[in-house]
């Protein structure tokens, strides 16, 4: 049976930490589907289409990884639609664990067929979050080691730096 993992998130923007999780998951599962949330209540810097494009350019070399937009509904329903039995999430800290364990338990109440699997963040990117990246980039800080090159460029454009 083919093991499909769904990796949902805001990815506003995708960071090297996210990409590290995807690369490792691509070795563990037959297929990895990255789902970009479009219905988030958070105000986003990038549009869903921009996020999908930025992600696609970085995962194109991984033949078993694809990117989709998730425009609403339960994540577990999307998992069913995609025949995914695994929800993939990254864990950076105890703070993440507390939040993520609740979400995993809630998802279980909605769909018992889907299992959440956590990968711990790479040490190098443990402190990296999309929100911190935006804060630093907004004031012209150097985030080049924390995000892929296309994201670095796109952020400079958004904040009209250079
Ligand atoms: P959400 O808004 O759904 O939390 P994010 O885009 O912030 O979406 O993150 C998606 C997933 O990636 C979450 O499981 C999050 O914990 C994980 N993640 C975020 N940053 C990192 C990182 N630097 N290293 C590993 N995992 C990460």
XYZ file of C-alpha atoms and ligand atoms in Angstrom:
189
model
C 0.000 0.000 0.000
C 1.362 3.379 -0.981
C 2.016 5.676 1.968
C 0.952 9.240 1.295
C 1.824 12.009 3.774
C 0.069 15.357 3.797
C 2.142 18.298 5.055
C -0.241 21.180 5.768
C 0.770 24.673 6.751
C 0.676 28.391 6.080
C 4.168 28.509 4.569
C 4.184 32.320 4.579
C 6.911 31.959 3.407
C 8.475 28.513 3.163
C 11.764 28.373 5.078
C 14.790 26.098 4.999
C 13.307 24.440 8.091
C 10.156 23.457 6.181
C 12.217 22.264 3.220
C 14.379 20.118 5.479
C 11.218 18.411 6.810
C 9.969 17.806 3.246
C 13.283 16.313 2.099
C 13.403 13.926 5.034
C 9.737 12.960 4.614
C 10.283 12.273 0.900
C 12.637 9.475 1.951
C 10.180 8.025 4.468
C 6.942 8.081 2.463
C 5.952 7.141 -1.086
C 4.395 10.541 -1.714
C 4.414 13.844 0.136
C 1.746 16.443 -0.618
C 2.396 19.946 0.691
C -0.919 21.738 1.291
C -0.801 25.515 1.411
C -3.619 26.912 3.530
C -5.561 29.642 1.793
C -8.350 30.056 4.323
C -6.186 31.137 7.216
C -7.475 33.998 9.327
C -3.899 35.292 9.493
C -3.046 38.148 7.186
C -0.422 36.735 4.863
C 2.502 38.419 3.145
C 2.298 36.174 0.084
C -0.807 35.073 -1.812
C -1.530 31.359 -1.988
C -0.432 31.260 -5.628
C 2.836 32.999 -4.806
C 3.473 30.549 -1.972
C 2.760 27.537 -4.186
C 5.148 28.900 -6.832
C 7.912 29.582 -4.296
C 7.532 26.083 -2.849
C 7.323 24.329 -6.213
C 10.591 25.841 -7.379
C 12.297 24.337 -4.351
C 10.819 20.846 -4.374
C 10.782 20.228 -8.130
C 13.820 17.974 -7.798
C 11.941 15.676 -5.396
C 9.927 13.479 -7.746
C 7.512 12.204 -5.075
C 6.605 15.647 -3.697
C 3.780 17.867 -4.924
C 2.161 21.106 -3.819
C -1.557 21.870 -3.603
C -3.700 24.701 -2.294
C -6.076 23.966 0.543
C -8.898 26.422 0.273
C -11.037 25.331 3.180
C -12.497 22.426 5.026
C -10.940 20.048 7.481
C -7.355 18.978 6.931
C -8.373 15.359 7.539
C -10.960 15.623 4.744
C -8.251 16.795 2.384
C -6.170 13.832 3.563
C -9.026 11.482 2.608
C -9.374 13.132 -0.799
C -5.685 12.623 -1.468
C -5.600 9.090 -0.008
C -3.164 10.343 2.607
C -3.115 8.396 5.869
C -0.352 10.489 7.417
C -0.421 14.100 8.530
C 3.113 15.407 8.695
C 4.095 18.209 11.048
C 7.397 19.613 12.258
C 8.313 20.044 15.907
C 10.720 22.761 16.948
C 10.116 23.068 20.661
C 7.966 22.172 23.647
C 5.756 25.076 22.636
C 5.177 23.441 19.244
C 4.555 20.110 20.952
C 1.781 21.476 23.157
C 0.030 23.122 20.240
C 0.574 20.245 17.823
C -0.467 17.497 20.251
C -3.841 19.228 20.686
C -4.340 19.527 16.945
C -3.353 15.878 16.434
C -5.816 14.755 19.117
C -8.574 16.911 17.637
C -7.904 15.565 14.157
C -8.131 12.041 15.563
C -11.646 12.765 16.820
C -12.615 13.778 13.294
C -10.913 11.002 11.373
C -9.419 7.942 12.969
C -7.795 6.725 9.759
C -5.305 9.560 9.701
C -2.220 9.431 11.920
C -0.121 12.505 12.690
C 3.614 11.939 12.376
C 6.104 14.493 13.716
C 9.629 15.102 12.557
C 11.828 17.129 14.865
C 13.313 20.283 13.387
C 16.891 20.220 12.242
C 19.084 21.863 14.920
C 20.153 24.564 12.469
C 16.579 25.702 11.883
C 15.019 25.072 15.262
C 14.531 28.801 15.932
C 13.294 29.593 12.431
C 9.661 30.581 12.004
C 7.949 32.314 9.098
C 6.846 35.119 11.410
C 10.382 35.842 12.694
C 11.710 35.725 9.152
C 9.182 38.367 8.142
C 10.023 40.559 11.107
C 13.726 40.533 10.316
C 13.265 40.910 6.550
C 10.885 43.836 6.996
C 13.698 45.853 8.550
C 16.252 44.833 5.963
C 17.906 42.062 8.016
C 19.799 39.222 6.378
C 17.692 36.063 6.131
C 19.624 34.504 3.258
C 20.759 31.511 5.328
C 17.259 30.738 6.557
C 15.158 30.727 3.398
C 15.703 29.527 -0.155
C 17.126 32.046 -2.649
C 13.816 32.612 -4.449
C 12.087 33.439 -1.153
C 14.880 35.836 -0.164
C 14.463 37.640 -3.481
C 10.658 37.679 -3.292
C 10.756 39.124 0.226
C 13.080 41.938 -0.794
C 10.616 42.759 -3.543
C 7.647 42.709 -1.154
C 9.383 45.010 1.280
C 10.893 47.077 -1.550
C 14.425 46.597 -0.353
C 17.093 47.113 -3.113
P 1.012 26.658 10.587
O 0.536 28.071 10.439
O 0.028 25.627 10.157
O 1.656 26.320 11.901
P 3.616 26.873 9.362
O 3.796 27.195 7.924
O 4.084 27.859 10.352
O 2.090 26.527 9.459
O 4.296 25.478 9.697
C 3.897 24.281 9.109
C 4.554 23.136 9.852
O 5.961 23.230 9.746
C 4.266 23.092 11.346
O 4.179 21.750 11.757
C 5.477 23.746 11.953
O 5.714 23.313 13.276
C 6.556 23.260 11.023
N 7.708 24.162 11.000
C 7.709 25.498 10.948
N 8.965 25.994 10.967
C 9.777 24.910 11.042
C 11.201 24.753 11.130
N 12.020 25.798 11.171
N 11.691 23.493 11.197
C 10.858 22.443 11.191
N 9.523 22.519 11.137
C 8.978 23.733 11.056
